[in-house]
């Protein structure tokens, strides 16, 4: 099992930037993908970005604005968010899928508002 903790959320004006971090309680092997999802009030949780050995993928709504990355030890995953829009407002969750199951952090709130 693994525990995930997100951080870096906050209030930012439209057009601003935030960098989210997800810290895992242990290193995640490179063949295990890590990703970010988000959930806005009244909406379903949606995919944001994913990083795997084969590369990165993004939802169309964030392409060109968000960048996902991992550190060399694979115990952290980041989400650099630029040119933020009000519609990016949501709770952002880190996700890791292992053989034992799918694991989620408790989320970090991102609010984009003027």
PDB file of N, CA and C in Angstrom:
ATOM      1  N   UNK A   1       0.831  -1.186   0.000  1.00  0.00           N
ATOM      2  CA  UNK A   1       0.000   0.000   0.000  1.00  0.00           C
ATOM      3  C   UNK A   1       0.873   1.246   0.000  1.00  0.00           C
ATOM      4  N   UNK A   2       0.241   2.367  -0.316  1.00  0.00           N
ATOM      5  CA  UNK A   2       0.947   3.633  -0.355  1.00  0.00           C
ATOM      6  C   UNK A   2       0.000   4.748   0.078  1.00  0.00           C
ATOM      7  N   UNK A   3       0.564   5.739   0.739  1.00  0.00           N
ATOM      8  CA  UNK A   3      -0.198   6.918   1.112  1.00  0.00           C
ATOM      9  C   UNK A   3       0.258   8.089   0.255  1.00  0.00           C
ATOM     10  N   UNK A   4      -0.696   8.900  -0.172  1.00  0.00           N
ATOM     11  CA  UNK A   4      -0.418  10.036  -1.029  1.00  0.00           C
ATOM     12  C   UNK A   4      -0.910  11.312  -0.364  1.00  0.00           C
ATOM     13  N   UNK A   5      -0.107  12.354  -0.436  1.00  0.00           N
ATOM     14  CA  UNK A   5      -0.466  13.635   0.141  1.00  0.00           C
ATOM     15  C   UNK A   5      -0.217  14.731  -0.880  1.00  0.00           C
ATOM     16  N   UNK A   6      -1.266  15.472  -1.213  1.00  0.00           N
ATOM     17  CA  UNK A   6      -1.149  16.582  -2.153  1.00  0.00           C
ATOM     18  C   UNK A   6      -0.911  17.889  -1.405  1.00  0.00           C
ATOM     19  N   UNK A   7      -0.245  18.810  -2.066  1.00  0.00           N
ATOM     20  CA  UNK A   7      -0.025  20.130  -1.507  1.00  0.00           C
ATOM     21  C   UNK A   7       0.158  21.126  -2.643  1.00  0.00           C
ATOM     22  N   UNK A   8       0.113  22.401  -2.315  1.00  0.00           N
ATOM     23  CA  UNK A   8       0.366  23.447  -3.294  1.00  0.00           C
ATOM     24  C   UNK A   8      -0.858  24.175  -3.795  1.00  0.00           C
ATOM     25  N   UNK A   9      -2.026  23.738  -3.393  1.00  0.00           N
ATOM     26  CA  UNK A   9      -3.232  24.411  -3.824  1.00  0.00           C
ATOM     27  C   UNK A   9      -3.386  25.763  -3.161  1.00  0.00           C
ATOM     28  N   UNK A  10      -4.324  26.530  -3.664  1.00  0.00           N
ATOM     29  CA  UNK A  10      -4.566  27.845  -3.102  1.00  0.00           C
ATOM     30  C   UNK A  10      -5.431  28.688  -3.998  1.00  0.00           C
ATOM     31  N   UNK A  11      -5.465  29.972  -3.698  1.00  0.00           N
ATOM     32  CA  UNK A  11      -6.235  30.935  -4.469  1.00  0.00           C
ATOM     33  C   UNK A  11      -5.315  31.683  -5.412  1.00  0.00           C
ATOM     34  N   UNK A  12      -5.707  31.757  -6.663  1.00  0.00           N
ATOM     35  CA  UNK A  12      -4.903  32.446  -7.665  1.00  0.00           C
ATOM     36  C   UNK A  12      -5.824  33.170  -8.636  1.00  0.00           C
ATOM     37  N   UNK A  13      -5.357  34.273  -9.175  1.00  0.00           N
ATOM     38  CA  UNK A  13      -6.143  35.025 -10.142  1.00  0.00           C
ATOM     39  C   UNK A  13      -6.084  34.366 -11.518  1.00  0.00           C
ATOM     40  N   UNK A  14      -7.100  34.592 -12.340  1.00  0.00           N
ATOM     41  CA  UNK A  14      -7.041  34.064 -13.704  1.00  0.00           C
ATOM     42  C   UNK A  14      -5.763  34.498 -14.408  1.00  0.00           C
ATOM     43  N   UNK A  15      -5.155  33.561 -15.119  1.00  0.00           N
ATOM     44  CA  UNK A  15      -3.897  33.823 -15.785  1.00  0.00           C
ATOM     45  C   UNK A  15      -2.679  33.514 -14.940  1.00  0.00           C
ATOM     46  N   UNK A  16      -2.883  33.247 -13.677  1.00  0.00           N
ATOM     47  CA  UNK A  16      -1.792  32.946 -12.780  1.00  0.00           C
ATOM     48  C   UNK A  16      -1.358  31.497 -12.849  1.00  0.00           C
ATOM     49  N   UNK A  17      -0.435  31.135 -11.967  1.00  0.00           N
ATOM     50  CA  UNK A  17       0.145  29.796 -11.959  1.00  0.00           C
ATOM     51  C   UNK A  17       0.183  29.213 -10.557  1.00  0.00           C
ATOM     52  N   UNK A  18       0.137  27.900 -10.506  1.00  0.00           N
ATOM     53  CA  UNK A  18       0.315  27.146  -9.277  1.00  0.00           C
ATOM     54  C   UNK A  18       1.072  25.871  -9.608  1.00  0.00           C
ATOM     55  N   UNK A  19       1.787  25.363  -8.630  1.00  0.00           N
ATOM     56  CA  UNK A  19       2.467  24.090  -8.780  1.00  0.00           C
ATOM     57  C   UNK A  19       2.016  23.155  -7.671  1.00  0.00           C
ATOM     58  N   UNK A  20       1.370  22.079  -8.056  1.00  0.00           N
ATOM     59  CA  UNK A  20       0.906  21.089  -7.104  1.00  0.00           C
ATOM     60  C   UNK A  20       1.949  19.992  -6.942  1.00  0.00           C
ATOM     61  N   UNK A  21       2.033  19.468  -5.736  1.00  0.00           N
ATOM     62  CA  UNK A  21       2.943  18.371  -5.448  1.00  0.00           C
ATOM     63  C   UNK A  21       2.181  17.221  -4.820  1.00  0.00           C
ATOM     64  N   UNK A  22       2.605  16.027  -5.129  1.00  0.00           N
ATOM     65  CA  UNK A  22       2.057  14.826  -4.523  1.00  0.00           C
ATOM     66  C   UNK A  22       3.217  14.001  -4.004  1.00  0.00           C
ATOM     67  N   UNK A  23       3.197  13.733  -2.718  1.00  0.00           N
ATOM     68  CA  UNK A  23       4.260  12.966  -2.090  1.00  0.00           C
ATOM     69  C   UNK A  23       3.750  11.589  -1.703  1.00  0.00           C
ATOM     70  N   UNK A  24       4.438  10.572  -2.157  1.00  0.00           N
ATOM     71  CA  UNK A  24       4.081   9.195  -1.840  1.00  0.00           C
ATOM     72  C   UNK A  24       4.896   8.704  -0.655  1.00  0.00           C
ATOM     73  N   UNK A  25       4.309   7.804   0.116  1.00  0.00           N
ATOM     74  CA  UNK A  25       4.986   7.288   1.293  1.00  0.00           C
ATOM     75  C   UNK A  25       6.138   6.359   0.945  1.00  0.00           C
ATOM     76  N   UNK A  26       6.197   5.931  -0.287  1.00  0.00           N
ATOM     77  CA  UNK A  26       7.313   5.149  -0.768  1.00  0.00           C
ATOM     78  C   UNK A  26       7.518   5.421  -2.246  1.00  0.00           C
ATOM     79  N   UNK A  27       8.651   5.026  -2.766  1.00  0.00           N
ATOM     80  CA  UNK A  27       8.930   5.210  -4.177  1.00  0.00           C
ATOM     81  C   UNK A  27       7.990   4.360  -5.018  1.00  0.00           C
ATOM     82  N   UNK A  28       7.574   4.929  -6.124  1.00  0.00           N
ATOM     83  CA  UNK A  28       6.688   4.240  -7.052  1.00  0.00           C
ATOM     84  C   UNK A  28       7.506   3.796  -8.253  1.00  0.00           C
ATOM     85  N   UNK A  29       7.506   2.509  -8.567  1.00  0.00           N
ATOM     86  CA  UNK A  29       8.272   2.042  -9.724  1.00  0.00           C
ATOM     87  C   UNK A  29       7.886   2.784 -10.992  1.00  0.00           C
ATOM     88  N   UNK A  30       8.851   2.939 -11.868  1.00  0.00           N
ATOM     89  CA  UNK A  30       8.629   3.720 -13.076  1.00  0.00           C
ATOM     90  C   UNK A  30       7.568   3.129 -13.987  1.00  0.00           C
ATOM     91  N   UNK A  31       7.321   1.831 -13.888  1.00  0.00           N
ATOM     92  CA  UNK A  31       6.314   1.216 -14.738  1.00  0.00           C
ATOM     93  C   UNK A  31       4.895   1.420 -14.213  1.00  0.00           C
ATOM     94  N   UNK A  32       4.783   2.032 -13.040  1.00  0.00           N
ATOM     95  CA  UNK A  32       3.479   2.402 -12.514  1.00  0.00           C
ATOM     96  C   UNK A  32       3.215   3.869 -12.845  1.00  0.00           C
ATOM     97  N   UNK A  33       2.153   4.117 -13.565  1.00  0.00           N
ATOM     98  CA  UNK A  33       1.807   5.481 -13.932  1.00  0.00           C
ATOM     99  C   UNK A  33       1.280   6.255 -12.729  1.00  0.00           C
ATOM    100  N   UNK A  34       1.466   7.546 -12.759  1.00  0.00           N
ATOM    101  CA  UNK A  34       0.913   8.435 -11.750  1.00  0.00           C
ATOM    102  C   UNK A  34       0.143   9.530 -12.462  1.00  0.00           C
ATOM    103  N   UNK A  35      -0.898   9.997 -11.835  1.00  0.00           N
ATOM    104  CA  UNK A  35      -1.719  10.988 -12.506  1.00  0.00           C
ATOM    105  C   UNK A  35      -2.403  11.960 -11.576  1.00  0.00           C
ATOM    106  N   UNK A  36      -3.000  12.955 -12.196  1.00  0.00           N
ATOM    107  CA  UNK A  36      -3.786  13.963 -11.493  1.00  0.00           C
ATOM    108  C   UNK A  36      -5.205  13.965 -12.027  1.00  0.00           C
ATOM    109  N   UNK A  37      -6.147  14.068 -11.119  1.00  0.00           N
ATOM    110  CA  UNK A  37      -7.553  14.199 -11.440  1.00  0.00           C
ATOM    111  C   UNK A  37      -8.110  15.379 -10.669  1.00  0.00           C
ATOM    112  N   UNK A  38      -9.268  15.850 -11.074  1.00  0.00           N
ATOM    113  CA  UNK A  38      -9.876  16.954 -10.355  1.00  0.00           C
ATOM    114  C   UNK A  38     -11.384  16.787 -10.316  1.00  0.00           C
ATOM    115  N   UNK A  39     -11.985  17.400  -9.325  1.00  0.00           N
ATOM    116  CA  UNK A  39     -13.425  17.345  -9.176  1.00  0.00           C
ATOM    117  C   UNK A  39     -13.940  18.699  -8.716  1.00  0.00           C
ATOM    118  N   UNK A  40     -14.788  19.283  -9.523  1.00  0.00           N
ATOM    119  CA  UNK A  40     -15.420  20.549  -9.192  1.00  0.00           C
ATOM    120  C   UNK A  40     -16.767  20.271  -8.535  1.00  0.00           C
ATOM    121  N   UNK A  41     -17.267  21.202  -7.741  1.00  0.00           N
ATOM    122  CA  UNK A  41     -18.567  21.005  -7.093  1.00  0.00           C
ATOM    123  C   UNK A  41     -19.661  20.698  -8.101  1.00  0.00           C
ATOM    124  N   UNK A  42     -20.422  19.652  -7.834  1.00  0.00           N
ATOM    125  CA  UNK A  42     -21.519  19.282  -8.708  1.00  0.00           C
ATOM    126  C   UNK A  42     -21.124  18.545  -9.961  1.00  0.00           C
ATOM    127  N   UNK A  43     -19.852  18.234 -10.106  1.00  0.00           N
ATOM    128  CA  UNK A  43     -19.385  17.532 -11.292  1.00  0.00           C
ATOM    129  C   UNK A  43     -18.664  16.244 -10.919  1.00  0.00           C
ATOM    130  N   UNK A  44     -18.525  15.373 -11.916  1.00  0.00           N
ATOM    131  CA  UNK A  44     -17.802  14.129 -11.717  1.00  0.00           C
ATOM    132  C   UNK A  44     -16.300  14.382 -11.703  1.00  0.00           C
ATOM    133  N   UNK A  45     -15.592  13.478 -11.063  1.00  0.00           N
ATOM    134  CA  UNK A  45     -14.143  13.559 -11.096  1.00  0.00           C
ATOM    135  C   UNK A  45     -13.664  13.330 -12.530  1.00  0.00           C
ATOM    136  N   UNK A  46     -12.732  14.146 -12.971  1.00  0.00           N
ATOM    137  CA  UNK A  46     -12.262  14.053 -14.335  1.00  0.00           C
ATOM    138  C   UNK A  46     -10.745  13.932 -14.400  1.00  0.00           C
ATOM    139  N   UNK A  47     -10.307  13.312 -15.449  1.00  0.00           N
ATOM    140  CA  UNK A  47      -8.890  13.143 -15.706  1.00  0.00           C
ATOM    141  C   UNK A  47      -8.255  14.473 -16.073  1.00  0.00           C
ATOM    142  N   UNK A  48      -7.045  14.705 -15.568  1.00  0.00           N
ATOM    143  CA  UNK A  48      -6.304  15.915 -15.889  1.00  0.00           C
ATOM    144  C   UNK A  48      -5.012  15.587 -16.628  1.00  0.00           C
ATOM    145  N   UNK A  49      -4.169  14.778 -16.013  1.00  0.00           N
ATOM    146  CA  UNK A  49      -2.875  14.464 -16.606  1.00  0.00           C
ATOM    147  C   UNK A  49      -2.346  13.150 -16.054  1.00  0.00           C
ATOM    148  N   UNK A  50      -1.504  12.502 -16.841  1.00  0.00           N
ATOM    149  CA  UNK A  50      -0.936  11.227 -16.438  1.00  0.00           C
ATOM    150  C   UNK A  50       0.481  11.121 -16.979  1.00  0.00           C
ATOM    151  N   UNK A  51       1.368  10.548 -16.189  1.00  0.00           N
ATOM    152  CA  UNK A  51       2.733  10.320 -16.633  1.00  0.00           C
ATOM    153  C   UNK A  51       3.074   8.854 -16.442  1.00  0.00           C
ATOM    154  N   UNK A  52       3.629   8.261 -17.475  1.00  0.00           N
ATOM    155  CA  UNK A  52       4.006   6.863 -17.470  1.00  0.00           C
ATOM    156  C   UNK A  52       5.351   6.713 -18.143  1.00  0.00           C
ATOM    157  N   UNK A  53       5.827   5.483 -18.216  1.00  0.00           N
ATOM    158  CA  UNK A  53       7.100   5.239 -18.852  1.00  0.00           C
ATOM    159  C   UNK A  53       7.079   5.651 -20.321  1.00  0.00           C
ATOM    160  N   UNK A  54       5.919   5.570 -20.941  1.00  0.00           N
ATOM    161  CA  UNK A  54       5.802   5.893 -22.353  1.00  0.00           C
ATOM    162  C   UNK A  54       5.624   7.380 -22.623  1.00  0.00           C
ATOM    163  N   UNK A  55       5.410   8.172 -21.580  1.00  0.00           N
ATOM    164  CA  UNK A  55       5.255   9.599 -21.783  1.00  0.00           C
ATOM    165  C   UNK A  55       4.151  10.198 -20.946  1.00  0.00           C
ATOM    166  N   UNK A  56       3.620  11.309 -21.426  1.00  0.00           N
ATOM    167  CA  UNK A  56       2.580  12.022 -20.702  1.00  0.00           C
ATOM    168  C   UNK A  56       1.347  12.186 -21.557  1.00  0.00           C
ATOM    169  N   UNK A  57       0.213  12.272 -20.897  1.00  0.00           N
ATOM    170  CA  UNK A  57      -1.044  12.539 -21.573  1.00  0.00           C
ATOM    171  C   UNK A  57      -1.811  13.582 -20.776  1.00  0.00           C
ATOM    172  N   UNK A  58      -2.624  14.362 -21.478  1.00  0.00           N
ATOM    173  CA  UNK A  58      -3.377  15.434 -20.855  1.00  0.00           C
ATOM    174  C   UNK A  58      -4.791  15.479 -21.402  1.00  0.00           C
ATOM    175  N   UNK A  59      -5.679  15.917 -20.554  1.00  0.00           N
ATOM    176  CA  UNK A  59      -7.013  16.213 -21.038  1.00  0.00           C
ATOM    177  C   UNK A  59      -6.946  17.435 -21.950  1.00  0.00           C
ATOM    178  N   UNK A  60      -7.824  17.470 -22.934  1.00  0.00           N
ATOM    179  CA  UNK A  60      -7.803  18.575 -23.884  1.00  0.00           C
ATOM    180  C   UNK A  60      -7.963  19.937 -23.203  1.00  0.00           C
ATOM    181  N   UNK A  61      -8.666  19.967 -22.099  1.00  0.00           N
ATOM    182  CA  UNK A  61      -8.933  21.230 -21.429  1.00  0.00           C
ATOM    183  C   UNK A  61      -7.692  21.866 -20.811  1.00  0.00           C
ATOM    184  N   UNK A  62      -6.630  21.080 -20.623  1.00  0.00           N
ATOM    185  CA  UNK A  62      -5.425  21.607 -19.978  1.00  0.00           C
ATOM    186  C   UNK A  62      -4.190  21.521 -20.858  1.00  0.00           C
ATOM    187  N   UNK A  63      -4.307  20.954 -22.035  1.00  0.00           N
ATOM    188  CA  UNK A  63      -3.163  20.833 -22.930  1.00  0.00           C
ATOM    189  C   UNK A  63      -2.568  22.200 -23.235  1.00  0.00           C
ATOM    190  N   UNK A  64      -1.253  22.271 -23.155  1.00  0.00           N
ATOM    191  CA  UNK A  64      -0.558  23.520 -23.416  1.00  0.00           C
ATOM    192  C   UNK A  64      -0.453  24.428 -22.218  1.00  0.00           C
ATOM    193  N   UNK A  65      -1.187  24.118 -21.151  1.00  0.00           N
ATOM    194  CA  UNK A  65      -1.161  24.942 -19.951  1.00  0.00           C
ATOM    195  C   UNK A  65      -0.586  24.213 -18.745  1.00  0.00           C
ATOM    196  N   UNK A  66      -0.856  22.916 -18.639  1.00  0.00           N
ATOM    197  CA  UNK A  66      -0.404  22.118 -17.500  1.00  0.00           C
ATOM    198  C   UNK A  66       0.725  21.188 -17.916  1.00  0.00           C
ATOM    199  N   UNK A  67       1.621  20.912 -16.975  1.00  0.00           N
ATOM    200  CA  UNK A  67       2.713  19.984 -17.208  1.00  0.00           C
ATOM    201  C   UNK A  67       2.864  19.058 -16.011  1.00  0.00           C
ATOM    202  N   UNK A  68       2.839  17.757 -16.257  1.00  0.00           N
ATOM    203  CA  UNK A  68       3.033  16.781 -15.201  1.00  0.00           C
ATOM    204  C   UNK A  68       4.462  16.264 -15.258  1.00  0.00           C
ATOM    205  N   UNK A  69       5.050  16.004 -14.096  1.00  0.00           N
ATOM    206  CA  UNK A  69       6.409  15.500 -14.032  1.00  0.00           C
ATOM    207  C   UNK A  69       6.606  14.692 -12.759  1.00  0.00           C
ATOM    208  N   UNK A  70       7.695  13.926 -12.715  1.00  0.00           N
ATOM    209  CA  UNK A  70       8.053  13.124 -11.550  1.00  0.00           C
ATOM    210  C   UNK A  70       9.509  13.393 -11.205  1.00  0.00           C
ATOM    211  N   UNK A  71       9.850  13.186  -9.945  1.00  0.00           N
ATOM    212  CA  UNK A  71      11.238  13.337  -9.557  1.00  0.00           C
ATOM    213  C   UNK A  71      11.987  12.043  -9.838  1.00  0.00           C
ATOM    214  N   UNK A  72      13.308  12.097  -9.703  1.00  0.00           N
ATOM    215  CA  UNK A  72      14.118  10.946 -10.049  1.00  0.00           C
ATOM    216  C   UNK A  72      13.880   9.726  -9.192  1.00  0.00           C
ATOM    217  N   UNK A  73      13.487   9.937  -7.944  1.00  0.00           N
ATOM    218  CA  UNK A  73      13.230   8.837  -7.027  1.00  0.00           C
ATOM    219  C   UNK A  73      11.815   8.285  -7.156  1.00  0.00           C
ATOM    220  N   UNK A  74      10.990   8.949  -7.951  1.00  0.00           N
ATOM    221  CA  UNK A  74       9.605   8.546  -8.192  1.00  0.00           C
ATOM    222  C   UNK A  74       8.765   8.479  -6.923  1.00  0.00           C
ATOM    223  N   UNK A  75       9.111   9.301  -5.958  1.00  0.00           N
ATOM    224  CA  UNK A  75       8.286   9.403  -4.767  1.00  0.00           C
ATOM    225  C   UNK A  75       7.428  10.660  -4.780  1.00  0.00           C
ATOM    226  N   UNK A  76       7.587  11.476  -5.818  1.00  0.00           N
ATOM    227  CA  UNK A  76       6.790  12.687  -5.948  1.00  0.00           C
ATOM    228  C   UNK A  76       6.366  12.892  -7.394  1.00  0.00           C
ATOM    229  N   UNK A  77       5.206  13.446  -7.557  1.00  0.00           N
ATOM    230  CA  UNK A  77       4.714  13.836  -8.868  1.00  0.00           C
ATOM    231  C   UNK A  77       4.206  15.263  -8.757  1.00  0.00           C
ATOM    232  N   UNK A  78       4.413  16.049  -9.806  1.00  0.00           N
ATOM    233  CA  UNK A  78       4.072  17.461  -9.792  1.00  0.00           C
ATOM    234  C   UNK A  78       3.106  17.796 -10.911  1.00  0.00           C
ATOM    235  N   UNK A  79       2.392  18.854 -10.709  1.00  0.00           N
ATOM    236  CA  UNK A  79       1.536  19.396 -11.754  1.00  0.00           C
ATOM    237  C   UNK A  79       1.744  20.898 -11.794  1.00  0.00           C
ATOM    238  N   UNK A  80       2.459  21.356 -12.805  1.00  0.00           N
ATOM    239  CA  UNK A  80       2.651  22.784 -13.015  1.00  0.00           C
ATOM    240  C   UNK A  80       1.470  23.301 -13.812  1.00  0.00           C
ATOM    241  N   UNK A  81       0.766  24.256 -13.256  1.00  0.00           N
ATOM    242  CA  UNK A  81      -0.436  24.785 -13.874  1.00  0.00           C
ATOM    243  C   UNK A  81      -0.221  26.250 -14.206  1.00  0.00           C
ATOM    244  N   UNK A  82      -0.267  26.568 -15.482  1.00  0.00           N
ATOM    245  CA  UNK A  82      -0.094  27.932 -15.954  1.00  0.00           C
ATOM    246  C   UNK A  82      -1.357  28.414 -16.648  1.00  0.00           C
ATOM    247  N   UNK A  83      -1.447  29.711 -16.803  1.00  0.00           N
ATOM    248  CA  UNK A  83      -2.585  30.333 -17.469  1.00  0.00           C
ATOM    249  C   UNK A  83      -3.892  29.776 -16.927  1.00  0.00           C
ATOM    250  N   UNK A  84      -4.013  29.798 -15.630  1.00  0.00           N
ATOM    251  CA  UNK A  84      -5.176  29.221 -14.978  1.00  0.00           C
ATOM    252  C   UNK A  84      -6.450  29.988 -15.313  1.00  0.00           C
ATOM    253  N   UNK A  85      -7.522  29.232 -15.419  1.00  0.00           N
ATOM    254  CA  UNK A  85      -8.835  29.770 -15.738  1.00  0.00           C
ATOM    255  C   UNK A  85      -9.804  29.471 -14.601  1.00  0.00           C
ATOM    256  N   UNK A  86     -10.862  30.254 -14.466  1.00  0.00           N
ATOM    257  CA  UNK A  86     -11.846  29.974 -13.419  1.00  0.00           C
ATOM    258  C   UNK A  86     -12.394  28.552 -13.493  1.00  0.00           C
ATOM    259  N   UNK A  87     -12.526  28.001 -14.689  1.00  0.00           N
ATOM    260  CA  UNK A  87     -13.037  26.647 -14.835  1.00  0.00           C
ATOM    261  C   UNK A  87     -12.061  25.576 -14.356  1.00  0.00           C
ATOM    262  N   UNK A  88     -10.841  25.973 -14.009  1.00  0.00           N
ATOM    263  CA  UNK A  88      -9.888  25.044 -13.413  1.00  0.00           C
ATOM    264  C   UNK A  88     -10.129  24.860 -11.922  1.00  0.00           C
ATOM    265  N   UNK A  89     -11.006  25.648 -11.360  1.00  0.00           N
ATOM    266  CA  UNK A  89     -11.309  25.551  -9.938  1.00  0.00           C
ATOM    267  C   UNK A  89     -11.861  24.170  -9.606  1.00  0.00           C
ATOM    268  N   UNK A  90     -11.210  23.498  -8.671  1.00  0.00           N
ATOM    269  CA  UNK A  90     -11.596  22.138  -8.297  1.00  0.00           C
ATOM    270  C   UNK A  90     -10.683  21.649  -7.188  1.00  0.00           C
ATOM    271  N   UNK A  91     -11.038  20.512  -6.640  1.00  0.00           N
ATOM    272  CA  UNK A  91     -10.128  19.796  -5.762  1.00  0.00           C
ATOM    273  C   UNK A  91      -9.311  18.860  -6.636  1.00  0.00           C
ATOM    274  N   UNK A  92      -8.009  18.946  -6.520  1.00  0.00           N
ATOM    275  CA  UNK A  92      -7.115  18.143  -7.334  1.00  0.00           C
ATOM    276  C   UNK A  92      -6.579  16.968  -6.531  1.00  0.00           C
ATOM    277  N   UNK A  93      -6.637  15.792  -7.151  1.00  0.00           N
ATOM    278  CA  UNK A  93      -6.245  14.557  -6.490  1.00  0.00           C
ATOM    279  C   UNK A  93      -5.101  13.871  -7.230  1.00  0.00           C
ATOM    280  N   UNK A  94      -4.187  13.343  -6.470  1.00  0.00           N
ATOM    281  CA  UNK A  94      -3.112  12.518  -7.005  1.00  0.00           C
ATOM    282  C   UNK A  94      -3.558  11.063  -7.009  1.00  0.00           C
ATOM    283  N   UNK A  95      -3.141  10.322  -8.023  1.00  0.00           N
ATOM    284  CA  UNK A  95      -3.545   8.930  -8.155  1.00  0.00           C
ATOM    285  C   UNK A  95      -2.377   8.042  -8.560  1.00  0.00           C
ATOM    286  N   UNK A  96      -2.319   6.869  -7.960  1.00  0.00           N
ATOM    287  CA  UNK A  96      -1.341   5.852  -8.322  1.00  0.00           C
ATOM    288  C   UNK A  96      -2.055   4.513  -8.377  1.00  0.00           C
ATOM    289  N   UNK A  97      -1.818   3.751  -9.420  1.00  0.00           N
ATOM    290  CA  UNK A  97      -2.401   2.425  -9.551  1.00  0.00           C
ATOM    291  C   UNK A  97      -1.306   1.387  -9.366  1.00  0.00           C
ATOM    292  N   UNK A  98      -1.479   0.548  -8.367  1.00  0.00           N
ATOM    293  CA  UNK A  98      -0.564  -0.540  -8.077  1.00  0.00           C
ATOM    294  C   UNK A  98      -1.304  -1.864  -8.228  1.00  0.00           C
ATOM    295  N   UNK A  99      -0.569  -2.954  -8.135  1.00  0.00           N
ATOM    296  CA  UNK A  99      -1.212  -4.259  -8.208  1.00  0.00           C
ATOM    297  C   UNK A  99      -2.233  -4.434  -7.090  1.00  0.00           C
ATOM    298  N   UNK A 100      -1.985  -3.792  -5.956  1.00  0.00           N
ATOM    299  CA  UNK A 100      -2.877  -3.903  -4.815  1.00  0.00           C
ATOM    300  C   UNK A 100      -4.126  -3.054  -4.935  1.00  0.00           C
ATOM    301  N   UNK A 101      -4.153  -2.161  -5.903  1.00  0.00           N
ATOM    302  CA  UNK A 101      -5.312  -1.310  -6.082  1.00  0.00           C
ATOM    303  C   UNK A 101      -4.970   0.098  -6.504  1.00  0.00           C
ATOM    304  N   UNK A 102      -6.008   0.932  -6.558  1.00  0.00           N
ATOM    305  CA  UNK A 102      -5.865   2.328  -6.929  1.00  0.00           C
ATOM    306  C   UNK A 102      -5.850   3.183  -5.671  1.00  0.00           C
ATOM    307  N   UNK A 103      -4.888   4.095  -5.584  1.00  0.00           N
ATOM    308  CA  UNK A 103      -4.718   4.903  -4.390  1.00  0.00           C
ATOM    309  C   UNK A 103      -4.865   6.377  -4.705  1.00  0.00           C
ATOM    310  N   UNK A 104      -5.492   7.095  -3.782  1.00  0.00           N
ATOM    311  CA  UNK A 104      -5.769   8.513  -3.942  1.00  0.00           C
ATOM    312  C   UNK A 104      -5.338   9.288  -2.716  1.00  0.00           C
ATOM    313  N   UNK A 105      -4.917  10.521  -2.939  1.00  0.00           N
ATOM    314  CA  UNK A 105      -4.676  11.425  -1.840  1.00  0.00           C
ATOM    315  C   UNK A 105      -5.976  12.056  -1.392  1.00  0.00           C
ATOM    316  N   UNK A 106      -5.898  12.923  -0.401  1.00  0.00           N
ATOM    317  CA  UNK A 106      -7.090  13.590   0.112  1.00  0.00           C
ATOM    318  C   UNK A 106      -7.468  14.828  -0.681  1.00  0.00           C
ATOM    319  N   UNK A 107      -6.601  15.257  -1.563  1.00  0.00           N
ATOM    320  CA  UNK A 107      -6.903  16.366  -2.442  1.00  0.00           C
ATOM    321  C   UNK A 107      -6.399  17.700  -1.927  1.00  0.00           C
ATOM    322  N   UNK A 108      -6.214  18.625  -2.859  1.00  0.00           N
ATOM    323  CA  UNK A 108      -5.837  19.991  -2.527  1.00  0.00           C
ATOM    324  C   UNK A 108      -6.699  20.939  -3.353  1.00  0.00           C
ATOM    325  N   UNK A 109      -7.219  21.951  -2.702  1.00  0.00           N
ATOM    326  CA  UNK A 109      -8.154  22.872  -3.344  1.00  0.00           C
ATOM    327  C   UNK A 109      -7.420  23.908  -4.182  1.00  0.00           C
ATOM    328  N   UNK A 110      -7.874  24.058  -5.401  1.00  0.00           N
ATOM    329  CA  UNK A 110      -7.385  25.108  -6.295  1.00  0.00           C
ATOM    330  C   UNK A 110      -8.563  25.997  -6.649  1.00  0.00           C
ATOM    331  N   UNK A 111      -8.428  27.271  -6.361  1.00  0.00           N
ATOM    332  CA  UNK A 111      -9.481  28.228  -6.667  1.00  0.00           C
ATOM    333  C   UNK A 111      -8.917  29.330  -7.545  1.00  0.00           C
ATOM    334  N   UNK A 112      -9.515  29.501  -8.701  1.00  0.00           N
ATOM    335  CA  UNK A 112      -9.087  30.528  -9.650  1.00  0.00           C
ATOM    336  C   UNK A 112     -10.192  31.568  -9.720  1.00  0.00           C
ATOM    337  N   UNK A 113      -9.907  32.731  -9.200  1.00  0.00           N
ATOM    338  CA  UNK A 113     -10.924  33.773  -9.126  1.00  0.00           C
ATOM    339  C   UNK A 113     -10.267  35.135  -9.010  1.00  0.00           C
ATOM    340  N   UNK A 114     -10.931  36.120  -9.575  1.00  0.00           N
ATOM    341  CA  UNK A 114     -10.467  37.491  -9.463  1.00  0.00           C
ATOM    342  C   UNK A 114     -11.116  38.210  -8.295  1.00  0.00           C
TER     343      UNK A 114
END
